[in-house]
Coordinates of C-alpha atoms and ligand atoms in Angstrom, one line a residue:
M1 CA 29.6 0.5 2.7
G2 CA 28.2 -2.4 1.1
E3 CA 28.4 -3.2 -2.5
N4 CA 26.2 -5.0 -4.8
I5 CA 26.2 -9.0 -4.9
P6 CA 29.5 -9.9 -6.6
E7 CA 29.2 -12.1 -9.6
E8 CA 31.3 -14.7 -8.5
V9 CA 28.3 -15.9 -6.0
M10 CA 25.5 -14.2 -8.4
K11 CA 26.6 -16.4 -11.6
N12 CA 27.5 -19.6 -9.4
S13 CA 24.9 -22.2 -10.5
A14 CA 25.7 -24.9 -8.1
L15 CA 26.7 -22.0 -5.2
V16 CA 23.1 -20.8 -6.4
R17 CA 21.2 -24.3 -5.8
E18 CA 22.5 -24.1 -3.1
L19 CA 21.3 -21.3 -1.5
A20 CA 18.1 -21.1 -3.0
D21 CA 17.3 -24.7 -0.8
V22 CA 18.9 -22.8 2.4
A23 CA 16.7 -19.8 1.4
K24 CA 13.5 -21.6 1.2
D25 CA 13.8 -23.5 4.7
E26 CA 15.2 -20.4 6.2
A27 CA 11.5 -18.1 4.8
L28 CA 10.2 -21.4 6.6
L29 CA 11.7 -21.2 9.7
Q30 CA 11.3 -17.6 10.2
G31 CA 7.8 -17.7 9.1
V32 CA 8.0 -15.7 5.7
L33 CA 4.4 -17.6 4.4
M34 CA 1.6 -18.3 2.7
R35 CA -1.3 -20.4 1.9
I36 CA -1.1 -22.2 -1.5
Q37 CA -2.8 -21.1 -4.1
E38 CA -5.0 -24.6 -4.4
S39 CA -6.6 -23.6 -0.7
P40 CA -6.1 -20.3 0.3
N41 CA -8.4 -20.3 2.9
S42 CA -7.0 -23.4 5.1
S43 CA -3.9 -23.5 6.5
E44 CA -2.8 -27.1 6.0
L45 CA -0.6 -26.5 3.3
V46 CA 1.8 -23.2 3.2
T47 CA 4.9 -22.5 1.5
Y48 CA 7.2 -19.7 1.4
A49 CA 6.1 -16.3 0.5
P50 CA 8.2 -15.2 -2.5
F51 CA 10.8 -13.2 -2.4
T52 CA 14.1 -12.7 -3.5
L53 CA 17.6 -14.9 -3.3
F54 CA 19.7 -11.9 -2.5
P55 CA 18.8 -8.5 -1.3
S56 CA 19.1 -5.8 -3.6
P57 CA 21.1 -2.5 -3.6
V58 CA 19.2 0.8 -2.7
P59 CA 21.5 3.9 -2.4
K60 CA 21.7 5.2 1.4
A61 CA 20.0 8.9 0.9
V62 CA 17.0 7.7 -1.4
F63 CA 16.6 5.1 1.4
L64 CA 16.7 7.9 4.3
Q65 CA 15.0 10.7 2.5
A66 CA 11.7 8.0 1.9
L67 CA 12.0 7.4 5.6
E68 CA 11.9 10.8 6.5
V69 CA 9.3 12.4 4.3
Q70 CA 7.0 9.8 5.6
T71 CA 5.5 12.2 8.3
H72 CA 4.8 14.4 6.7
F73 CA 2.6 12.0 3.7
N74 CA 0.9 10.7 7.1
T75 CA 0.2 14.4 8.1
L76 CA -0.8 15.6 4.1
V77 CA -3.0 12.5 4.2
D78 CA -4.7 13.2 6.8
K79 CA -5.0 17.1 6.8
I80 CA -7.5 16.3 3.3
S81 CA -9.5 13.6 5.0
Q82 CA -10.6 16.8 7.1
D83 CA -11.3 19.1 3.9
S84 CA -13.8 17.8 2.6
D85 CA -14.2 20.6 0.1
F86 CA -11.2 20.0 -1.5
L87 CA -12.0 15.9 -1.7
Q88 CA -15.7 17.6 -3.7
E89 CA -13.5 19.6 -6.0
A90 CA -10.7 17.5 -6.2
L91 CA -13.0 14.2 -7.4
A92 CA -16.3 15.8 -9.0
N93 CA -15.1 15.0 -12.5
T94 CA -14.0 11.7 -11.6
V95 CA -17.0 10.8 -9.6
E96 CA -19.0 11.5 -13.1
V97 CA -17.3 8.8 -14.7
D98 CA -16.0 6.4 -12.5
D99 CA -19.4 4.4 -10.8
F100 CA -16.9 2.5 -7.6
T101 CA -15.4 6.2 -6.6
A102 CA -19.0 7.9 -7.1
R103 CA -20.5 5.1 -4.6
L104 CA -17.6 5.7 -2.6
F105 CA -17.8 9.5 -2.5
R106 CA -21.6 9.2 -1.7
I107 CA -21.0 7.3 1.3
H108 CA -18.6 10.2 2.1
Q109 CA -21.5 13.2 1.6
Q110 CA -23.9 10.6 3.9
I111 CA -21.4 10.7 6.8
L112 CA -20.4 14.4 5.9
E113 CA -24.6 15.3 6.3
E114 CA -24.7 12.7 9.6
G115 CA -21.8 14.2 11.3
R116 CA -18.5 11.8 12.2
S117 CA -19.8 9.9 14.8
Q118 CA -15.7 8.9 15.9
K119 CA -13.3 12.1 16.9
I120 CA -10.2 9.3 17.1
V121 CA -8.8 8.5 13.0
L122 CA -6.1 5.8 12.9
G123 CA -4.3 5.7 9.5
L124 CA -1.9 2.9 8.1
N125 CA -0.1 3.6 4.9
R126 CA 2.1 2.5 2.8
S127 CA 3.8 4.9 0.7
D128 CA 5.5 3.4 -2.4
Y129 CA 8.4 4.7 -5.1
M130 CA 10.7 3.9 -7.3
L131 CA 14.5 5.1 -8.5
D132 CA 14.0 7.1 -11.4
Q133 CA 17.7 6.8 -13.1
R134 CA 19.4 9.9 -13.9
E135 CA 21.8 10.2 -16.7
D136 CA 24.3 11.1 -14.2
G137 CA 23.9 7.8 -12.5
T138 CA 22.9 9.0 -9.1
S139 CA 18.4 8.0 -8.8
A140 CA 15.6 10.0 -7.8
L141 CA 12.9 9.2 -5.3
K142 CA 10.0 9.5 -7.1
Q143 CA 6.5 8.6 -5.1
I144 CA 4.1 5.7 -7.3
E145 CA 1.1 6.1 -5.4
I146 CA 0.4 6.1 -1.1
N147 CA -1.9 3.4 -0.1
T148 CA -4.7 4.2 2.2
F149 CA -6.2 1.6 2.3
A150 CA -5.1 -2.2 3.2
A151 CA -1.6 -1.6 2.8
S152 CA -0.2 -4.8 2.7
F153 CA 3.6 -7.0 3.9
G154 CA 3.9 -4.7 7.2
G155 CA 3.7 -8.5 8.3
L156 CA 5.9 -10.3 6.6
S157 CA 8.5 -7.9 5.7
S158 CA 9.3 -7.7 9.1
R159 CA 10.8 -11.5 9.2
T160 CA 12.4 -10.9 5.9
P161 CA 15.6 -9.0 7.0
D162 CA 16.6 -12.8 8.8
V163 CA 15.9 -14.9 6.2
H164 CA 18.5 -12.5 3.8
R165 CA 21.2 -12.0 6.7
H166 CA 21.1 -15.8 6.7
I167 CA 21.7 -16.3 2.9
L168 CA 24.2 -13.9 2.7
K169 CA 26.2 -15.3 5.7
V170 CA 26.0 -18.6 4.3
A171 CA 26.6 -17.4 1.1
G172 CA 30.4 -16.7 3.0
R173 CA 29.6 -12.5 2.6
P174 CA 29.5 -12.0 6.6
E175 CA 30.1 -8.2 6.0
E176 CA 26.8 -7.6 3.9
S177 CA 24.5 -9.7 6.2
R178 CA 25.5 -7.7 8.6
Q179 CA 24.1 -4.9 6.6
I180 CA 20.7 -6.1 6.6
L181 CA 18.7 -3.7 8.4
D182 CA 16.5 -4.4 11.3
N183 CA 12.7 -4.0 10.1
N184 CA 9.5 -4.4 11.9
P185 CA 6.6 -2.3 10.3
A186 CA 4.5 -5.2 12.3
A187 CA 5.2 -3.5 15.5
G188 CA 4.7 0.2 14.9
L189 CA 1.2 -1.0 12.7
A190 CA 0.2 -2.8 16.0
R191 CA 1.0 0.3 18.0
A192 CA -1.2 2.7 16.5
V193 CA -4.0 0.2 16.1
A194 CA -3.5 -0.7 20.0
K195 CA -3.5 3.4 20.9
A196 CA -6.8 3.9 18.8
W197 CA -8.2 0.6 20.5
E198 CA -7.5 2.2 24.0
L199 CA -8.5 6.0 22.8
Y200 CA -12.0 4.2 22.0
G201 CA -11.9 2.7 25.6
S202 CA -13.5 -0.7 26.1
E203 CA -12.1 -3.5 27.5
R204 CA -14.4 -5.9 26.3
A205 CA -14.4 -4.3 22.3
F206 CA -12.5 -6.0 19.2
V207 CA -10.3 -5.2 16.7
M208 CA -12.2 -6.3 13.8
F209 CA -10.1 -7.1 10.5
L210 CA -12.5 -7.1 8.2
V211 CA -10.8 -9.6 5.7
E212 CA -11.0 -10.7 2.1
E213 CA -13.1 -14.1 0.6
V214 CA -10.0 -15.9 -0.4
Q215 CA -7.0 -15.3 2.4
R216 CA -3.8 -16.5 0.6
N217 CA -1.3 -13.8 2.5
I218 CA -3.5 -14.8 5.8
F219 CA 0.0 -14.8 7.6
D220 CA 0.9 -11.3 7.2
Q221 CA -2.4 -9.9 9.2
R222 CA -1.4 -12.9 12.0
Y223 CA 1.7 -10.9 12.1
V224 CA -0.2 -7.8 12.9
E225 CA -3.2 -10.1 15.4
S226 CA -0.5 -11.6 17.5
E227 CA 1.0 -8.0 18.9
L228 CA -2.2 -7.0 19.3
W229 CA -2.9 -10.2 21.8
R230 CA 0.5 -10.2 22.9
R231 CA -1.2 -6.6 24.9
N232 CA -4.3 -8.1 24.9
I233 CA -6.2 -6.4 22.9
P234 CA -8.7 -9.4 21.5
T235 CA -8.6 -9.5 17.8
I236 CA -11.2 -10.9 15.0
R237 CA -11.4 -11.7 11.7
K238 CA -14.8 -11.1 9.8
R239 CA -15.4 -10.9 6.0
F240 CA -18.2 -8.6 4.8
D241 CA -20.8 -11.5 4.7
D242 CA -20.1 -12.1 8.2
V243 CA -21.1 -7.6 8.9
C244 CA -24.0 -8.3 6.9
R245 CA -25.5 -11.1 8.5
S246 CA -24.8 -10.1 12.1
G247 CA -23.5 -6.4 12.0
S248 CA -25.8 -3.6 13.8
L249 CA -25.4 -0.5 15.5
D250 CA -27.1 0.4 18.8
Q251 CA -28.7 3.6 20.0
D252 CA -25.5 5.4 20.3
K253 CA -24.1 3.6 16.7
R254 CA -21.5 1.2 18.9
L255 CA -21.0 -1.3 15.9
F256 CA -21.6 -4.9 17.0
V257 CA -20.7 -8.2 14.5
D258 CA -21.5 -11.6 16.0
G259 CA -22.5 -9.8 19.6
K260 CA -19.0 -8.3 19.9
E261 CA -18.6 -5.1 20.7
V262 CA -15.7 -3.4 17.4
A263 CA -13.5 -0.4 19.0
V264 CA -11.5 -0.9 15.6
V265 CA -12.5 -1.9 12.1
Y266 CA -9.3 -2.5 10.1
F267 CA -9.9 -2.9 6.7
R268 CA -8.0 -5.4 4.6
N269 CA -11.0 -5.8 1.6
G270 CA -13.1 -3.3 0.2
Y271 CA -10.9 -1.1 -1.9
M272 CA -11.9 -3.1 -5.5
P273 CA -15.3 -3.3 -6.9
Q274 CA -15.4 -6.7 -6.9
N275 CA -14.6 -7.0 -2.9
Y276 CA -18.4 -5.8 -3.0
T277 CA -20.5 -9.1 -4.3
S278 CA -23.9 -7.7 -3.5
E279 CA -26.0 -4.8 -2.4
E280 CA -25.6 -5.5 0.6
C281 CA -22.3 -5.7 0.9
W282 CA -22.2 -1.8 0.2
D283 CA -24.7 -1.7 2.9
A284 CA -22.4 -3.0 5.3
R285 CA -19.5 0.0 4.7
L286 CA -22.1 2.3 5.4
M287 CA -22.8 0.5 8.5
M288 CA -19.1 0.3 9.6
E289 CA -18.8 4.2 8.4
R290 CA -21.4 5.3 10.4
S291 CA -20.6 3.4 13.2
R292 CA -18.5 5.2 16.1
A293 CA -15.6 2.3 15.7
V294 CA -12.8 3.6 14.9
K295 CA -12.1 3.0 11.3
C296 CA -9.0 2.6 9.6
P297 CA -9.3 4.1 6.6
D298 CA -12.2 5.8 7.3
I299 CA -14.1 6.9 3.6
S300 CA -12.4 10.4 3.8
T301 CA -8.9 8.5 4.6
H302 CA -9.9 5.9 1.8
L303 CA -10.6 9.0 -0.6
A304 CA -8.0 10.8 -0.3
G305 CA -5.9 8.0 -1.7
T306 CA -7.3 7.8 -5.0
K307 CA -5.1 8.7 -7.9
K308 CA -7.0 11.3 -8.4
V309 CA -6.0 13.0 -5.8
Q310 CA -2.7 12.5 -6.3
Q311 CA -2.7 13.8 -9.6
V312 CA -3.9 17.3 -8.3
L313 CA -1.7 17.4 -5.4
A314 CA 1.2 17.9 -8.4
R315 CA -0.8 20.6 -9.5
P316 CA 0.9 24.5 -8.4
G317 CA 0.1 25.7 -4.8
V318 CA -2.1 22.7 -3.7
V319 CA 0.5 20.7 -1.0
E320 CA 1.6 24.5 -0.2
K321 CA -2.2 24.7 0.6
F322 CA -2.2 22.7 3.5
F323 CA 1.2 22.9 4.9
P324 CA 1.0 27.3 5.0
D325 CA 3.5 27.5 7.3
Q326 CA 5.7 24.3 6.2
P327 CA 8.0 24.7 3.2
E328 CA 10.6 22.9 3.9
A329 CA 7.6 19.8 4.3
V330 CA 6.4 21.0 1.2
K331 CA 9.8 21.0 -0.3
Q332 CA 10.5 16.8 1.1
I333 CA 6.8 16.2 -0.5
R334 CA 7.2 17.8 -3.6
A335 CA 10.8 16.7 -4.4
T336 CA 9.0 12.8 -5.0
F337 CA 6.8 13.6 -7.5
A338 CA 6.9 12.4 -10.9
G339 CA 5.3 14.4 -13.6
L340 CA 1.5 14.2 -13.3
Y341 CA -1.6 15.1 -15.9
T342 CA -5.0 16.0 -15.6
L343 CA -7.2 14.0 -18.2
D344 CA -10.5 16.8 -17.7
M345 CA -11.9 17.7 -20.2
G346 CA -11.0 20.8 -21.4
P347 CA -7.1 22.5 -23.3
E348 CA -5.0 21.2 -20.1
G349 CA -6.8 17.5 -20.5
D350 CA -6.2 17.8 -24.3
Q351 CA -2.7 18.5 -24.1
T352 CA -2.2 15.6 -22.3
V353 CA -3.4 13.5 -24.5
E354 CA -1.4 14.6 -27.3
M355 CA 1.2 14.1 -25.1
A356 CA 0.7 10.4 -24.7
L357 CA 0.0 9.7 -28.2
A358 CA 3.1 11.4 -29.2
A359 CA 4.8 9.6 -27.0
P360 CA 3.6 6.7 -25.7
D361 CA 6.3 4.9 -23.6
R362 CA 7.0 7.6 -21.1
Y363 CA 4.0 7.5 -19.1
V364 CA 1.4 5.6 -17.3
L365 CA -2.2 5.8 -17.8
K366 CA -4.4 4.8 -14.7
P367 CA -7.8 4.4 -13.3
Q368 CA -9.2 4.7 -9.7
R369 CA -8.2 1.5 -9.1
E370 CA -5.9 -0.4 -6.5
G371 CA -4.5 -3.7 -6.2
G372 CA -2.6 -4.0 -9.0
G373 CA -2.8 -5.0 -13.1
N374 CA -5.2 -2.4 -13.7
N375 CA -2.4 0.6 -15.5
I376 CA -1.8 0.9 -18.9
Y377 CA 1.6 1.5 -21.1
G378 CA 2.9 1.7 -24.4
A379 CA 0.9 1.5 -27.2
E380 CA -2.1 0.3 -25.2
I381 CA -2.3 4.1 -24.3
R382 CA -2.0 5.0 -27.7
Q383 CA -5.3 2.6 -28.1
V384 CA -7.2 3.4 -25.2
L385 CA -6.8 7.0 -25.3
E386 CA -7.3 7.5 -29.4
G387 CA -10.7 5.4 -28.1
L388 CA -11.6 7.9 -25.2
K389 CA -10.0 11.0 -26.1
D390 CA -13.1 13.5 -26.9
A391 CA -15.3 11.4 -24.1
T392 CA -16.0 12.7 -20.9
Q393 CA -15.1 8.6 -20.0
R394 CA -11.5 10.0 -20.4
T395 CA -11.6 11.6 -17.3
A396 CA -11.6 8.6 -15.3
Y397 CA -7.6 7.9 -15.2
I398 CA -5.3 10.1 -15.3
L399 CA -1.5 10.2 -17.0
M400 CA 1.5 9.9 -15.2
D401 CA 5.4 9.9 -16.1
K402 CA 7.1 6.4 -16.6
I403 CA 9.3 6.1 -13.9
N404 CA 12.7 3.8 -15.0
P405 CA 14.4 2.0 -12.2
A406 CA 18.1 1.0 -13.0
P407 CA 17.5 -2.6 -13.4
V408 CA 19.7 -4.9 -11.1
Q409 CA 20.2 -9.1 -11.3
N410 CA 18.8 -11.0 -9.2
Y411 CA 16.8 -15.1 -8.6
L412 CA 13.0 -14.7 -7.9
L413 CA 12.2 -17.6 -5.6
R414 CA 8.3 -18.5 -6.0
Q415 CA 6.4 -22.0 -5.4
G416 CA 7.0 -24.3 -8.3
G417 CA 9.3 -21.5 -9.9
P418 CA 12.0 -21.6 -11.8
L419 CA 15.5 -20.5 -10.6
T420 CA 16.5 -18.6 -12.9
L421 CA 18.6 -15.0 -13.6
S422 CA 16.7 -12.2 -13.8
N423 CA 16.7 -8.5 -14.3
C424 CA 15.0 -6.9 -11.8
L425 CA 13.3 -3.8 -10.6
S426 CA 12.6 -2.8 -7.7
E427 CA 10.3 -0.6 -5.3
L428 CA 10.8 0.9 -2.0
G429 CA 7.6 1.2 0.3
A430 CA 7.8 3.3 3.5
F431 CA 5.0 2.5 6.4
G432 CA 2.9 5.3 7.7
A433 CA 0.9 5.4 11.1
Y434 CA -0.7 7.9 12.9
V435 CA -3.4 8.3 15.7
R436 CA -5.2 11.8 15.6
H437 CA -8.2 12.0 18.7
G438 CA -10.0 15.5 17.8
A439 CA -7.3 18.0 16.9
D440 CA -4.3 16.5 18.8
M441 CA -2.0 14.2 16.5
I442 CA -1.4 11.7 18.9
M443 CA 1.4 9.3 16.7
N444 CA 2.7 10.2 13.9
E445 CA 5.5 7.8 12.5
C446 CA 7.5 5.8 10.1
V447 CA 6.9 2.6 11.2
G448 CA 9.5 0.7 8.5
H449 CA 10.3 -0.2 5.2
L450 CA 9.2 -2.9 2.3
L451 CA 11.5 -3.6 -0.7
R452 CA 9.5 -5.4 -3.3
T453 CA 11.1 -7.0 -6.5
K454 CA 10.0 -7.6 -9.8
S455 CA 11.3 -9.2 -13.2
S456 CA 11.8 -6.2 -15.9
E457 CA 9.5 -8.0 -18.2
H458 CA 6.4 -7.0 -16.2
S459 CA 5.4 -3.7 -16.0
D460 CA 2.6 -3.7 -13.4
G461 CA 1.9 -6.0 -10.3
G462 CA 2.7 -6.5 -6.7
V463 CA 3.4 -9.1 -4.5
A464 CA -0.8 -10.8 -3.9
A465 CA -0.8 -10.6 -7.7
G466 CA 2.0 -12.8 -8.3
V467 CA 4.6 -10.5 -10.2
A468 CA 6.8 -8.8 -7.3
V469 CA 8.8 -11.1 -4.5
L470 CA 9.4 -9.3 -1.1
D471 CA 13.5 -8.5 -1.0
N472 CA 15.1 -6.0 1.4
P473 CA 17.3 -3.4 0.6
L474 CA 21.3 -3.5 0.8
L475 CA 22.4 0.0 1.5
I476 CA 24.9 1.5 -0.6
Ligands
LIG501 P1 -1.8 -0.5 -7.8 O1 -3.1 0.7 -6.9 O2 -2.3 -1.3 -8.8 O3 -1.0 -0.9 -6.6 P2 -0.2 1.7 -8.5 O4 0.3 3.2 -9.1 O5 0.7 1.4 -7.4 O6 -1.3 0.8 -8.8 O7 0.7 0.8 -10.1 C1 1.3 -0.6 -10.0 C2 2.5 -1.4 -10.0 O8 2.3 -0.3 -11.4 C3 3.4 -0.7 -9.5 O9 3.9 -1.0 -8.8 C4 4.8 0.0 -10.4 O10 5.0 -1.8 -10.4 C5 3.5 0.3 -11.9 N1 3.9 1.6 -11.7 C6 2.9 2.4 -11.3 N2 3.7 3.7 -11.6 C7 4.5 3.7 -12.5 C8 5.3 4.7 -13.0 N3 4.8 5.8 -12.6 N4 6.7 4.2 -13.8 C9 6.9 2.7 -13.6 N5 6.1 2.1 -13.5 C10 5.2 2.0 -12.5
LIG502 MG1 0.9 0.1 -6.6

């Protein structure tokens, strides 16, 4: 059994300074890389991706619980994506007030009317959790959200274990060093992409990464690309602009971009309204959805990952409906749900408003957005809800119980940042990967984990947003 990193190490400032230098070099050696902010679209100058100096303690039981429930979450997301009545009902009020969700939903409706042109489904997701501290000192695994679109850091988190192993050895903690777990989501994600590509059945066709305008985090994706090339599966990186300019469908709805047939579109961009810089981007999204290429995710799996769907799932009987013969799966899934509350118009939503106004510090108010920095906390919840409480605009949000993990101390290393001991909170993610061909689930796995840690001053924001940093669990 491991222990927390002892104080004699944590608070020895000469040692910590030395270890931080070693750690940064080791991160560079291992390829835990990011482009620098000043030149995000060039690899001439790179730095280490931000990470913690030490691994953070995570109780073994909850860690295993997160890995074990993952295949059930894969199944759940996949079932939701095939249940258009459910999606329609769950999102009916949201699409009335939230333009972005409405646009996605219209694409979904059009695809349903035309009929899906591809039976191969590729799902790569990451279910994120925090460990809610209980009064008796134990902690409970509570889901923050499931990311069905562009779930990141599967690449870099495949390289961080060796960095922490090295630091712990240099710090004179060989036992803890041995306890750092192997992790290789990049390989698992690539394995699923490779399966989908094989099923598509054309050796000349490419896996297209649909990438952001600004690509600081390119190395995270390159790991998956490299794994694919190793299998002789060709990949290309294209932006919305490229698809707008040169994308087309042939009469069999095969997708071509810059003259290349695309077997798989792996979306790493397109989850935020600002990703669609023009009407043409929306046309390009629609074209890709209509195409015969395998989409990761397809439009219905994208919608299955919305926060509104998450809230509806927490209602009594809903998860049960998706697993009629698997009470054990239902139990495992439900055990991870925090309290989630509707803000739809009506008495139930009114009650949610009242509850939030009475004790805003106990909740998080969430709009239908991804990518960090969108949620509302504390006093601001009061402001927003007092303005909206009688307006249908409130249905663009959901309310969620605030999870309170036990703070742990660590040093957050980031380029140009100070070396200070911070009070930190961690968020654990489990990567899911699945491939379905028609009715047959061909692959359904948990392919790794991600621990991210941030200073407890910040209530929101991920690694890309410059708030959280990469970490590794030290199981206790
Ligand atoms: P996003 O899609 O923007 O990533 P999340 O739901 O993951 O939205 O929330 C962003 C961040 O806000 C999380 O990484 C977490 O740090 C914090 N957060 C979200 N929900 C809660 C919650 N219920 N309790 C405590 N913190 C939360
Ligand atoms: Mg998140």
